[in-house]
């Protein structure tokens, strides 16, 4: 079935004799047992009875199953944030002495975690551009364990050649993790293109309404889910049931929203590209974006969050942030409302000038997350601010 259908038909756990049509909120931290053996056994595996919040919860499980289904995975683990999911995976899969290959253009928080892993535990990362499988081949060492990519990178729209790179990774025995936050399962299902694990900031498009913080890790194979479940219980970044419940509510309209987001992004990117005050637009849906041809091979859409540069540089960028009226200056992305921010001082503040240049973020670059308002209103607001 199509994602539109699967997103609407999210299965609730049955209660005696019938099944609730919407997933109920099980706002409980603990579950009581009659039989001590059942309680003891349930703490040892992900498919036992519900025991305690960190081990699992029916509302959270419904979210995990829904996202696994949309991503074409076997199972998932929901977490308290996207960074919770990323840390749970990296700490659960890596050991001292391991090596990672990652694409250079990464979410700032992920980049910092990889830097910390190197400093604290000697787990080094080699950064690659991601357009060329040969570059990955020469980066792989005997101790390389993971390949880490983002489907569409934050905020420059860089797209790694996932099908080609994951094939090389598989051959070399590496696990491929893909952060699919920007594409969502509507625009890309990385598992179908060779990923072993997909990670999301559910705070963004999955939740979609700027009212919940959450993350999800989806596993192509049940064995990886089982292995990481035990670690996740100890790691302690479990999703709260209410956050999971809000995310499920958001998921119902994900395919509908993604189409509206992307259609608006095409209008806004096109108008920005034609504006004399704008020097570059980094939406990968534009035919002249350096990643467009690679993305067109395996994406069914290019998302709706991207950066653009102003001819007037840093000062012009800051001035624009102060002059938009409808569009709001705020962190986050993927909500129904259009947001802008200045990555160099916010989402990518951890990078110095050279690191920013290496990933294509200018000191004056502006990131926009295009919402689902009427596109004419968005264009009018940007034009008055640019003027
Ligand atoms: C926001 C974001 C994250 C981190 O997610 P949180 O929910 O804020 O912890 C990770 N990756 C990408 C691509 C993001 O945009």
PDB file of N, CA, C and O in Angstrom, residues 9 41 110 153 159 283 311 384:
ATOM      1  N   UNK A   9      -3.576   4.314   8.591  1.00  0.00           N
ATOM      2  CA  UNK A   9      -3.970   3.086   9.293  1.00  0.00           C
ATOM      3  C   UNK A   9      -2.867   2.611  10.226  1.00  0.00           C
ATOM      4  O   UNK A   9      -2.221   1.606   9.981  1.00  0.00           O
ATOM      5  N   UNK A  41      11.092 -12.426  33.065  1.00  0.00           N
ATOM      6  CA  UNK A  41      11.335 -12.759  31.658  1.00  0.00           C
ATOM      7  C   UNK A  41      11.148 -11.536  30.758  1.00  0.00           C
ATOM      8  O   UNK A  41      11.907 -11.327  29.808  1.00  0.00           O
ATOM      9  N   UNK A 110      25.422  16.023  15.352  1.00  0.00           N
ATOM     10  CA  UNK A 110      26.022  14.733  15.005  1.00  0.00           C
ATOM     11  C   UNK A 110      27.529  14.885  14.846  1.00  0.00           C
ATOM     12  O   UNK A 110      28.315  14.055  15.313  1.00  0.00           O
ATOM     13  N   UNK A 153      21.310  16.735   3.248  1.00  0.00           N
ATOM     14  CA  UNK A 153      22.015  17.272   4.416  1.00  0.00           C
ATOM     15  C   UNK A 153      21.486  18.646   4.816  1.00  0.00           C
ATOM     16  O   UNK A 153      20.928  19.396   4.031  1.00  0.00           O
ATOM     17  N   UNK A 159      23.532  15.624  -1.130  1.00  0.00           N
ATOM     18  CA  UNK A 159      22.983  14.260  -1.169  1.00  0.00           C
ATOM     19  C   UNK A 159      24.103  13.295  -1.517  1.00  0.00           C
ATOM     20  O   UNK A 159      24.719  13.405  -2.579  1.00  0.00           O
ATOM     21  N   UNK A 283      18.702  24.553  -2.716  1.00  0.00           N
ATOM     22  CA  UNK A 283      17.646  23.530  -2.678  1.00  0.00           C
ATOM     23  C   UNK A 283      17.989  22.484  -3.730  1.00  0.00           C
ATOM     24  O   UNK A 283      18.122  22.808  -4.918  1.00  0.00           O
ATOM     25  N   UNK A 311      23.638  38.298  -1.533  1.00  0.00           N
ATOM     26  CA  UNK A 311      24.761  39.008  -2.148  1.00  0.00           C
ATOM     27  C   UNK A 311      25.431  39.913  -1.115  1.00  0.00           C
ATOM     28  O   UNK A 311      26.638  40.109  -1.140  1.00  0.00           O
ATOM     29  N   UNK A 384       9.315  41.480   0.513  1.00  0.00           N
ATOM     30  CA  UNK A 384       9.329  42.760   1.239  1.00  0.00           C
ATOM     31  C   UNK A 384      10.583  42.828   2.120  1.00  0.00           C
ATOM     32  O   UNK A 384      11.201  43.886   2.245  1.00  0.00           O
TER      33      UNK A 384
END
